[in-house]
Amino acid sequence: MDVDSLPEWLGHQPLIETVQLQLTPPHLGDNTADLDRLLRVLRQQGYQDIQVHPLRIGQLAEQIRQSRYQVSAVLGFTPCHWELLDVKAGTGPVAPLAFAIDLGSSRLAFYLLDLDQGRIIAQESVANPQIPHGEDILSRINYARDAKARQNLQGLLIDSFNDTMGRMLAELGLAAADVYAVATAGNTTMSHFLLGLDASGICREPYIPVANQLPWLHAQDLGLQVFDRALVYVFPNVGSYFGGDLIAGILASGMHRSGEINILVDVGTNAEVVVGNRDWLIACAGAAGPALEGGVVERGMMANPGAIDRVRIDPQSLEPHFSVLGGKKPLGICGSGLIDLVAEMFGAGILTIQGKINTGLESPRIVTTADGPAYVVAFANETDDGQDLQVSEIDIGILLKSKAAMYTILNVITRKVGVGFGDLKHFYVAGSFGNHIDPAMAVRIGMMPDLPLAIYQGLGNTAGRGAAMVLLDRSLIGEIERICRQITYVELNVNMELMNEFRGALFLPHTDPSLFPSVNIPERAYAKGG
Amino acid sequence: MDVDSLPEWLGHQPLIETVQLQLTPPHLGDNTADLDRLLRVLRQQGYQDIQVHPLRIGQLAEQIRQSRYQVSAVLGFTPCHWELLDVKAGTGPVAPLAFAIDLGSSRLAFYLLDLDQGRIIAQESVANPQIPHGEDILSRINYARDAKARQNLQGLLIDSFNDTMGRMLAELGLAAADVYAVATAGNTTMSHFLLGLDASGICREPYIPVANQLPWLHAQDLGLQVFDRALVYVFPNVGSYFGGDLIAGILASGMHRSGEINILVDVGTNAEVVVGNRDWLIACAGAAGPALEGGVVERGMMANPGAIDRVRIDPQSLEPHFSVLGGKKPLGICGSGLIDLVAEMFGAGILTIQGKINTGLESPRIVTTADGPAYVVAFANETDDGQDLQVSEIDIGILLKSKAAMYTILNVITRKVGVGFGDLKHFYVAGSFGNHIDPAMAVRIGMMPDLPLAIYQGLGNTAGRGAAMVLLDRSLIGEIERICRQITYVELNVNMELMNEFRGALFLPHTDPSLFPSVNIPERAYAKGG
């Protein structure tokens, strides 16, 4: 993500403003107090309601006096008022910095911004340090039942923030004291962990978080090693399963400003979906199964070096061609690779419409293992660990459940608002997954509806981009509030109708192939597998 | 001061509100977050913008959950928003308490309020613990030049606050955790000391405080041992010599709401004066000399037990009659006693119009000391310390300078706005001094203008009352801001004209006796003294 990926409509009204001032020094005819003197001039310049932290006024007044009334005032915006954060001597330029942070459950992504220039000047991502306490978020919630564990999880995040931010600043020779704002977007559970809140209500009926609207913080409240009164904005949640990362996604997509109807999908263990336009937004989330996360499918892994992310299969030879992230020997297969693989196995007739492996085919790649039939993507001599890299029918079954859930959710939510798939102008896919996934493959397996491919658009790290956007344009704070008020969150109650739809969607591409006219179903796929 | 002394126009909209609520517990159809659930209902009840301290949301949500959604919410008002301070289990009544504190340089006065009942339920005053570091405020400013000394002065105040508040609460069996607000009014220097601010700019040209508008604090910012997020309101200043105590005085007098022109005077080392009505307020302050404070006039003392506070002299026998505070033997004489004494010495012809002692009179009380002529108020056998309690011409000269300064200031300020003394409807005298002073005596010595006595009104502890009023009626916060904006502060530049006026006012009652038609000047007062 760089500045080019920020939307064109983004204004430049940063969350932090610096104002260079030459104040008239006090004299007998004008002996206003030091701080009031500064605030008076700032008010004249349109900064109406300005607050100062009570324990900071002595220091700020001292800086005004010592700089002989030639100062740069650093102001931070909150919806309620401006906060006079800092006073610097002299009227030279001050370049306020800020960090936008994607608080992902797998990875934390950091973007360092120069607010005056309105540019992202560095970025870095690290693994979420909480992973040792639970690969998936549910086991972390389980771990964090008591206050001490919560404190531990919070501490791990803060340490990681401080390490990463410190390293990024040091590399550019920039000072932590010039970082005056931090914005972060994560799912509801991650936001709870960051604030040290009890997340246990999130995963049990009736699924209630501690808070959706989260208050503004200052760096010192969390122990962040930047300017100690730096403003910290945490994106609000809409519910337990619709978090700030999705709100940031809506913001980044701009769908809340569009007259056309668009859809935004975030695919993971939970599939989260929003449909709408500038007038209405409807959202839901549902369990999509963990097929696309690392660690569930036998050779599944996250999109890290060594992961197969693209697969093509020659329908004649049944031989695969694949690319591996990081150019290494393959070690596993990531989400987009798995979708490709299943789509190509189906396209080559290796998989039946029921998702079974066509064991009647002649190929050294179709083997029988202890887990039943499997397809060998890479033989032992080609892989990093010297083991065959194969995907079994069981693995494929897991993926089919995920894709069926995804399609069912998309169907239910659009039907709920009386919108056909054909009415959608854009189909946004959030997350780095959105950039990797090949829409043609996702359509072929019936995971996503059969729409013209140009409608599909991967948005990349929308949580990080949304956070960066708020830092660069404070008017978005109000927009976020409006988004939260506007969203109607629909609870997906599992009923018979839904179960029937889900069962139909388990097929490749669907029990009703007329829903996927563009998908060419090979003769062999009608064979009885196994 | 009790509730009867609070003005009739005072509304009952306390700074702290408690709201009893029976929330609908969450269920699948309504799984809003705990905190948002509470805030949603509070918003429906009209509390629009509510903030929660970021480090408090976990605890408050926990209290909501544990109380099974039957709660009392405690909300604190600030001009910007409501703060959700506390959540208590159950819907029984919560009786929020508050302290109003007069932050006097000599004494601290504490008033404990029951905010729901709108009543003052206890009061106590203690000596200002900073006195060992300077009896007068200037020597304290001098002492507090470095940060450590400032910290020490601040610590002394906080300790004294905590001791006194703790004792008052313990006596009534009340809990410190139920104290949700503190309001305090003091002069500019004392407010600086309370906040640990550098006051050194206050006493040297061009006389600038660090800040006039002081931010809202929370108890924990200062280390006050009440509810830790209790709101702390410190009255704003208008300038170095016009502090929050005077703003509280204006508020307590109600002069800022009146259609008539009134004057408010606070007499001390500085005389502070405000004239005006609901449309305009003009203020000034001037050195009145320390005659009325303890410790300058040889036997002068504060209005503590042992102080002579009332004096009458028989014009025939020249014998005095006096009352002593606390019913003890006399030890010294306080401000009101000194005014009485000089007025009565003048009325009995013991003092000449020049303020000299008429040594030609036959009386054992008229003596000559090393300091020149003196009048013995109490002989050694009547006094507490077994020493003659006498007042010398030098002492009287000090008082005359003070009273001349006072009269001159009154003259200048009224002339500045084209108001004659006769236009004044009320002449308010602030401070406990205002309750002790006898207007007839003040007029006789030419300290205050010769107006019908009914116009004079002592207001008592206006700093404490103003602070209590803000706690009981939050709409006054806005009124205080308006008062601060409305006041025109006039710097008294000492010039020839002023010096001539001052010299005229040094006489008893004045070189121009026609200004004081009601004052009967005895024949003997025209004698040449000494």
GROMACS .gro file of N, CA and C in nm, chain A residues 26-28 30-37 39 43 49 51-55 57-59 61-62 65 69 78 80-81 150 154 195-198 200-201 204-218 220-222 237 239-240 489 491 493, chain B residues 26-28 30-37 39 43 49 51-55 57-59 61-62 65 69 78 80-81 150 154 195-198 200-201 204-218 220-222 237 239-240 489 491 493:
model
  366
   26PRO      N    1   0.398   3.962   2.628
   26PRO     CA    2   0.314   4.037   2.721
   26PRO      C    3   0.381   4.169   2.762
   27HIS      N    4   0.300   4.268   2.790
   27HIS     CA    5   0.348   4.395   2.847
   27HIS      C    6   0.236   4.445   2.937
   28LEU      N    7   0.261   4.559   3.004
   28LEU     CA    8   0.164   4.605   3.104
   28LEU      C    9   0.026   4.627   3.044
   30ASP      N   10  -0.107   4.456   2.809
   30ASP     CA   11  -0.166   4.329   2.763
   30ASP      C   12  -0.099   4.216   2.839
   31ASN      N   13  -0.143   4.200   2.962
   31ASN     CA   14  -0.078   4.100   3.047
   31ASN      C   15  -0.160   3.973   3.065
   32THR      N   16  -0.219   3.932   2.955
   32THR     CA   17  -0.289   3.803   2.953
   32THR      C   18  -0.191   3.691   2.993
   33ALA      N   19  -0.244   3.588   3.052
   33ALA     CA   20  -0.162   3.474   3.092
   33ALA      C   21  -0.099   3.409   2.968
   34ASP      N   22   0.016   3.345   2.989
   34ASP     CA   23   0.091   3.285   2.877
   34ASP      C   24   0.006   3.191   2.793
   35LEU      N   25  -0.058   3.097   2.861
   35LEU     CA   26  -0.132   2.996   2.789
   35LEU      C   27  -0.255   3.057   2.720
   36ASP      N   28  -0.322   3.147   2.790
   36ASP     CA   29  -0.440   3.214   2.733
   36ASP      C   30  -0.402   3.298   2.611
   37ARG      N   31  -0.280   3.351   2.614
   37ARG     CA   32  -0.229   3.430   2.501
   37ARG      C   33  -0.221   3.343   2.376
   39LEU      N   34  -0.379   3.051   2.332
   39LEU     CA   35  -0.512   3.000   2.297
   39LEU      C   36  -0.596   3.108   2.229
   43ARG      N   37  -0.767   3.059   1.874
   43ARG     CA   38  -0.913   3.075   1.855
   43ARG      C   39  -0.940   3.169   1.738
   49ASP      N   40  -1.276   2.530   2.025
   49ASP     CA   41  -1.272   2.472   2.158
   49ASP      C   42  -1.141   2.396   2.176
   51GLN      N   43  -0.863   2.225   2.439
   51GLN     CA   44  -0.839   2.180   2.575
   51GLN      C   45  -0.691   2.146   2.594
   52VAL      N   46  -0.649   2.156   2.719
   52VAL     CA   47  -0.511   2.126   2.754
   52VAL      C   48  -0.517   2.030   2.872
   53HIS      N   49  -0.435   1.927   2.869
   53HIS     CA   50  -0.435   1.837   2.984
   53HIS      C   51  -0.390   1.914   3.107
   54PRO      N   52  -0.466   1.899   3.217
   54PRO     CA   53  -0.438   1.982   3.335
   54PRO      C   54  -0.295   1.968   3.388
   55LEU      N   55  -0.237   1.850   3.373
   55LEU     CA   56  -0.102   1.833   3.427
   55LEU      C   57   0.003   1.881   3.326
   57ILE      N   58  -0.024   2.203   3.163
   57ILE     CA   59  -0.026   2.347   3.135
   57ILE      C   60   0.101   2.417   3.179
   58GLY      N   61   0.158   2.373   3.292
   58GLY     CA   62   0.280   2.438   3.338
   58GLY      C   63   0.391   2.425   3.235
   59GLN      N   64   0.408   2.304   3.185
   59GLN     CA   65   0.515   2.276   3.089
   59GLN      C   66   0.493   2.351   2.957
   61ALA      N   67   0.320   2.628   2.908
   61ALA     CA   68   0.339   2.772   2.930
   61ALA      C   69   0.489   2.805   2.938
   62GLU      N   70   0.562   2.718   3.003
   62GLU     CA   71   0.708   2.733   3.013
   62GLU      C   72   0.770   2.735   2.873
   65ARG      N   73   0.707   3.064   2.704
   65ARG     CA   74   0.789   3.171   2.761
   65ARG      C   75   0.934   3.157   2.714
   69TYR      N   76   0.787   3.353   2.280
   69TYR     CA   77   0.658   3.375   2.214
   69TYR      C   78   0.661   3.350   2.063
   78THR      N   79  -1.015   1.591   1.825
   78THR     CA   80  -1.111   1.489   1.867
   78THR      C   81  -1.248   1.548   1.835
   80CYS      N   82  -1.487   1.621   2.001
   80CYS     CA   83  -1.539   1.710   2.104
   80CYS      C   84  -1.464   1.843   2.105
   81HIS      N   85  -1.336   1.842   2.076
   81HIS     CA   86  -1.254   1.962   2.089
   81HIS      C   87  -1.116   1.937   2.028
  150ARG      N   88  -0.519  -1.154   3.027
  150ARG     CA   89  -0.557  -1.040   2.943
  150ARG      C   90  -0.446  -0.936   2.940
  154GLN      N   91  -0.233  -0.809   2.619
  154GLN     CA   92  -0.223  -0.666   2.590
  154GLN      C   93  -0.076  -0.623   2.586
  195LEU      N   94  -0.709  -0.310   2.433
  195LEU     CA   95  -0.749  -0.225   2.546
  195LEU      C   96  -0.755  -0.303   2.677
  196GLY      N   97  -0.716  -0.432   2.672
  196GLY     CA   98  -0.716  -0.512   2.795
  196GLY      C   99  -0.856  -0.546   2.844
  197LEU      N  100  -0.952  -0.550   2.752
  197LEU     CA  101  -1.091  -0.577   2.791
  197LEU      C  102  -1.122  -0.726   2.786
  198ASP      N  103  -1.219  -0.764   2.865
  198ASP     CA  104  -1.264  -0.902   2.874
  198ASP      C  105  -1.340  -0.939   2.747
  200SER      N  106  -1.450  -1.243   2.673
  200SER     CA  107  -1.514  -1.375   2.685
  200SER      C  108  -1.661  -1.373   2.641
  201GLY      N  109  -1.726  -1.257   2.651
  201GLY     CA  110  -1.866  -1.249   2.607
  201GLY      C  111  -1.883  -1.258   2.457
  204ARG      N  112  -1.963  -1.645   2.333
  204ARG     CA  113  -2.072  -1.728   2.386
  204ARG      C  114  -2.202  -1.648   2.382
  205GLU      N  115  -2.312  -1.720   2.367
  205GLU     CA  116  -2.442  -1.653   2.357
  205GLU      C  117  -2.462  -1.561   2.474
  206PRO      N  118  -2.524  -1.445   2.457
  206PRO     CA  119  -2.571  -1.387   2.329
  206PRO      C  120  -2.466  -1.302   2.257
  207TYR      N  121  -2.340  -1.336   2.274
  207TYR     CA  122  -2.230  -1.275   2.195
  207TYR      C  123  -2.220  -1.124   2.212
  208ILE      N  124  -2.189  -1.081   2.334
  208ILE     CA  125  -2.180  -0.936   2.356
  208ILE      C  126  -2.039  -0.893   2.392
  209PRO      N  127  -1.989  -0.793   2.320
  209PRO     CA  128  -1.860  -0.734   2.355
  209PRO      C  129  -1.878  -0.645   2.478
  210VAL      N  130  -1.766  -0.602   2.534
  210VAL     CA  131  -1.771  -0.505   2.643
  210VAL      C  132  -1.816  -0.369   2.588
  211ALA      N  133  -1.762  -0.331   2.474
  211ALA     CA  134  -1.795  -0.200   2.419
  211ALA      C  135  -1.779  -0.203   2.268
  212ASN      N  136  -1.863  -0.133   2.199
  212ASN     CA  137  -1.849  -0.115   2.054
  212ASN      C  138  -1.783   0.019   2.024
  213GLN      N  139  -1.841   0.125   2.077
  213GLN     CA  140  -1.779   0.256   2.062
  213GLN      C  141  -1.663   0.263   2.160
  214LEU      N  142  -1.544   0.285   2.110
  214LEU     CA  143  -1.428   0.286   2.198
  214LEU      C  144  -1.380   0.429   2.215
  215PRO      N  145  -1.344   0.467   2.339
  215PRO     CA  146  -1.304   0.606   2.362
  215PRO      C  147  -1.168   0.637   2.302
  216TRP      N  148  -1.143   0.764   2.277
  216TRP     CA  149  -1.010   0.808   2.236
  216TRP      C  150  -0.914   0.789   2.351
  217LEU      N  151  -0.793   0.747   2.319
  217LEU     CA  152  -0.692   0.730   2.423
  217LEU      C  153  -0.575   0.823   2.394
  218HIS      N  154  -0.485   0.828   2.489
  218HIS     CA  155  -0.356   0.893   2.466
  218HIS      C  156  -0.249   0.786   2.478
  220GLN      N  157   0.009   0.749   2.641
  220GLN     CA  158   0.051   0.711   2.776
  220GLN      C  159  -0.049   0.616   2.843
  221ASP      N  160  -0.176   0.621   2.800
  221ASP     CA  161  -0.275   0.529   2.858
  221ASP      C  162  -0.236   0.384   2.828
  222LEU      N  163  -0.174   0.362   2.714
  222LEU     CA  164  -0.140   0.226   2.672
  222LEU      C  165   0.009   0.196   2.689
  237ASN      N  166  -1.650  -0.094   1.681
  237ASN     CA  167  -1.708  -0.218   1.629
  237ASN      C  168  -1.858  -0.199   1.611
  239GLY      N  169  -2.042  -0.505   1.630
  239GLY     CA  170  -2.087  -0.619   1.711
  239GLY      C  171  -1.971  -0.714   1.730
  240SER      N  172  -1.999  -0.825   1.796
  240SER     CA  173  -1.892  -0.921   1.825
  240SER      C  174  -1.825  -0.970   1.699
  489TYR      N  175  -2.709  -0.472   1.118
  489TYR     CA  176  -2.640  -0.599   1.128
  489TYR      C  177  -2.744  -0.709   1.139
  491GLU      N  178  -2.839  -1.093   1.208
  491GLU     CA  179  -2.792  -1.217   1.269
  491GLU      C  180  -2.838  -1.333   1.180
  493ASN      N  181  -2.958  -1.665   1.147
  493ASN     CA  182  -3.008  -1.777   1.224
  493ASN      C  183  -3.010  -1.901   1.135
  556PRO      N  184  -2.900  -0.845   2.754
  556PRO     CA  185  -2.878  -0.879   2.613
  556PRO      C  186  -2.935  -1.017   2.580
  557HIS      N  187  -2.979  -1.031   2.457
  557HIS     CA  188  -3.019  -1.162   2.407
  557HIS      C  189  -2.984  -1.163   2.258
  558LEU      N  190  -3.008  -1.279   2.193
  558LEU     CA  191  -2.962  -1.292   2.054
  558LEU      C  192  -3.019  -1.183   1.964
  560ASP      N  193  -3.083  -0.881   2.049
  560ASP     CA  194  -3.034  -0.749   2.087
  560ASP      C  195  -2.903  -0.767   2.163
  561ASN      N  196  -2.798  -0.792   2.085
  561ASN     CA  197  -2.670  -0.822   2.149
  561ASN      C  198  -2.572  -0.705   2.143
  562THR      N  199  -2.626  -0.585   2.165
  562THR     CA  200  -2.540  -0.467   2.180
  562THR      C  201  -2.439  -0.489   2.292
  563ALA      N  202  -2.324  -0.426   2.279
  563ALA     CA  203  -2.220  -0.437   2.382
  563ALA      C  204  -2.272  -0.379   2.513
  564ASP      N  205  -2.216  -0.429   2.625
  564ASP     CA  206  -2.262  -0.389   2.758
  564ASP      C  207  -2.262  -0.238   2.776
  565LEU      N  208  -2.149  -0.177   2.747
  565LEU     CA  209  -2.136  -0.034   2.771
  565LEU      C  210  -2.227   0.045   2.678
  566ASP      N  211  -2.232   0.003   2.551
  566ASP     CA  212  -2.317   0.072   2.453
  566ASP      C  213  -2.464   0.060   2.491
  567ARG      N  214  -2.498  -0.050   2.555
  567ARG     CA  215  -2.636  -0.071   2.602
  567ARG      C  216  -2.673   0.035   2.706
  569LEU      N  217  -2.513   0.326   2.752
  569LEU     CA  218  -2.504   0.460   2.692
  569LEU      C  219  -2.626   0.488   2.603
  573ARG      N  220  -2.858   0.805   2.649
  573ARG     CA  221  -2.882   0.901   2.542
  573ARG      C  222  -3.031   0.925   2.522
  579ASP      N  223  -2.392   1.362   2.468
  579ASP     CA  224  -2.253   1.325   2.443
  579ASP      C  225  -2.191   1.273   2.573
  581GLN      N  226  -1.883   1.054   2.755
  581GLN     CA  227  -1.751   0.995   2.738
  581GLN      C  228  -1.718   0.906   2.857
  582VAL      N  229  -1.629   0.812   2.832
  582VAL     CA  230  -1.585   0.720   2.936
  582VAL      C  231  -1.433   0.718   2.931
  583HIS      N  232  -1.369   0.724   3.046
  583HIS     CA  233  -1.223   0.718   3.041
  583HIS      C  234  -1.181   0.583   2.985
  584PRO      N  235  -1.087   0.585   2.888
  584PRO     CA  236  -1.052   0.460   2.818
  584PRO      C  237  -1.006   0.348   2.911
  585LEU      N  238  -0.942   0.383   3.021
  585LEU     CA  239  -0.892   0.277   3.108
  585LEU      C  240  -1.000   0.231   3.206
  587ILE      N  241  -1.333   0.150   3.091
  587ILE     CA  242  -1.449   0.087   3.030
  587ILE      C  243  -1.465  -0.059   3.072
  588GLY      N  244  -1.353  -0.129   3.091
  588GLY     CA  245  -1.362  -0.269   3.131
  588GLY      C  246  -1.433  -0.283   3.265
  589GLN      N  247  -1.391  -0.200   3.359
  589GLN     CA  248  -1.446  -0.205   3.494
  589GLN      C  249  -1.595  -0.168   3.496
  591ALA      N  250  -1.810  -0.186   3.246
  591ALA     CA  251  -1.889  -0.290   3.180
  591ALA      C  252  -1.906  -0.410   3.273
  592GLU      N  253  -1.802  -0.442   3.346
  592GLU     CA  254  -1.806  -0.552   3.443
  592GLU      C  255  -1.915  -0.524   3.549
  595ARG      N  256  -2.258  -0.584   3.406
  595ARG     CA  257  -2.287  -0.725   3.391
  595ARG      C  258  -2.316  -0.790   3.527
  599TYR      N  259  -2.769  -0.585   3.502
  599TYR     CA  260  -2.831  -0.479   3.422
  599TYR      C  261  -2.929  -0.391   3.501
  608THR      N  262  -1.929   1.819   3.219
  608THR     CA  263  -1.828   1.919   3.181
  608THR      C  264  -1.890   1.991   3.061
  610CYS      N  265  -1.809   2.024   2.774
  610CYS     CA  266  -1.788   1.955   2.649
  610CYS      C  267  -1.876   1.831   2.637
  611HIS      N  268  -1.899   1.763   2.746
  611HIS     CA  269  -1.969   1.634   2.741
  611HIS      C  270  -1.999   1.588   2.884
  680ARG      N  271   0.777   2.436   4.460
  680ARG     CA  272   0.639   2.440   4.410
  680ARG      C  273   0.566   2.309   4.444
  684GLN      N  274   0.240   2.259   4.675
  684GLN     CA  275   0.124   2.188   4.624
  684GLN      C  276   0.090   2.069   4.715
  725LEU      N  277  -0.225   2.384   4.146
  725LEU     CA  278  -0.195   2.305   4.025
  725LEU      C  279  -0.045   2.287   4.004
  726GLY      N  280   0.034   2.335   4.099
  726GLY     CA  281   0.180   2.319   4.085
  726GLY      C  282   0.240   2.406   3.977
  727LEU      N  283   0.176   2.518   3.945
  727LEU     CA  284   0.224   2.604   3.838
  727LEU      C  285   0.320   2.711   3.891
  728ASP      N  286   0.405   2.757   3.803
  728ASP     CA  287   0.503   2.859   3.835
  728ASP      C  288   0.432   2.995   3.850
  730SER      N  289   0.578   3.274   3.951
  730SER     CA  290   0.674   3.384   3.963
  730SER      C  291   0.642   3.501   3.870
  731GLY      N  292   0.574   3.475   3.758
  731GLY     CA  293   0.537   3.584   3.667
  731GLY      C  294   0.430   3.676   3.725
  734ARG      N  295   0.594   4.008   3.910
  734ARG     CA  296   0.690   4.098   3.848
  734ARG      C  297   0.637   4.140   3.710
  735GLU      N  298   0.674   4.262   3.671
  735GLU     CA  299   0.625   4.313   3.544
  735GLU      C  300   0.652   4.214   3.433
  736PRO      N  301   0.563   4.198   3.338
  736PRO     CA  302   0.429   4.261   3.327
  736PRO      C  303   0.318   4.181   3.396
  737TYR      N  304   0.351   4.110   3.501
  737TYR     CA  305   0.250   4.044   3.585
  737TYR      C  306   0.165   3.943   3.509
  738ILE      N  307   0.228   3.837   3.460
  738ILE     CA  308   0.149   3.740   3.383
  738ILE      C  309   0.145   3.603   3.452
  739PRO      N  310   0.025   3.553   3.470
  739PRO     CA  311   0.010   3.417   3.522
  739PRO      C  312   0.043   3.317   3.412
  740VAL      N  313   0.055   3.191   3.451
  740VAL     CA  314   0.074   3.085   3.352
  740VAL      C  315  -0.055   3.065   3.273
  741ALA      N  316  -0.167   3.065   3.344
  741ALA     CA  317  -0.295   3.042   3.277
  741ALA      C  318  -0.407   3.108   3.355
  742ASN      N  319  -0.503   3.160   3.284
  742ASN     CA  320  -0.624   3.212   3.348
  742ASN      C  321  -0.736   3.109   3.344
  743GLN      N  322  -0.763   3.060   3.224
  743GLN     CA  323  -0.863   2.953   3.212
  743GLN      C  324  -0.795   2.824   3.253
  744LEU      N  325  -0.848   2.759   3.354
  744LEU     CA  326  -0.784   2.638   3.403
  744LEU      C  327  -0.866   2.517   3.360
  745PRO      N  328  -0.797   2.411   3.317
  745PRO     CA  329  -0.872   2.295   3.266
  745PRO      C  330  -0.940   2.219   3.380
  746TRP      N  331  -1.042   2.144   3.344
  746TRP     CA  332  -1.104   2.052   3.439
  746TRP      C  333  -1.003   1.942   3.473
  747LEU      N  334  -1.004   1.902   3.597
  747LEU     CA  335  -0.916   1.793   3.639
  747LEU      C  336  -1.002   1.679   3.693
  748HIS      N  337  -0.933   1.569   3.719
  748HIS     CA  338  -0.994   1.460   3.793
  748HIS      C  339  -0.917   1.444   3.923
  750GLN      N  340  -0.775   1.212   4.067
  750GLN     CA  341  -0.648   1.138   4.062
  750GLN      C  342  -0.534   1.223   4.006
  751ASP      N  343  -0.566   1.325   3.925
  751ASP     CA  344  -0.460   1.412   3.873
  751ASP      C  345  -0.388   1.483   3.987
  752LEU      N  346  -0.463   1.513   4.092
  752LEU     CA  347  -0.404   1.588   4.204
  752LEU      C  348  -0.374   1.498   4.324
  767ASN      N  349  -0.920   3.257   3.646
  767ASN     CA  350  -0.876   3.392   3.684
  767ASN      C  351  -0.901   3.487   3.570
  769GLY      N  352  -0.684   3.772   3.577
  769GLY     CA  353  -0.547   3.823   3.567
  769GLY      C  354  -0.473   3.792   3.695
  770SER      N  355  -0.349   3.839   3.702
  770SER     CA  356  -0.267   3.809   3.818
  770SER      C  357  -0.333   3.856   3.947
 1019TYR      N  358  -1.086   4.450   3.275
 1019TYR     CA  359  -0.996   4.471   3.387
 1019TYR      C  360  -0.912   4.595   3.359
 1021GLU      N  361  -0.609   4.839   3.451
 1021GLU     CA  362  -0.481   4.846   3.523
 1021GLU      C  363  -0.471   4.986   3.585
 1023ASN      N  364  -0.278   5.269   3.677
 1023ASN     CA  365  -0.144   5.325   3.664
 1023ASN      C  366  -0.129   5.440   3.762
   0.00000   0.00000   0.00000
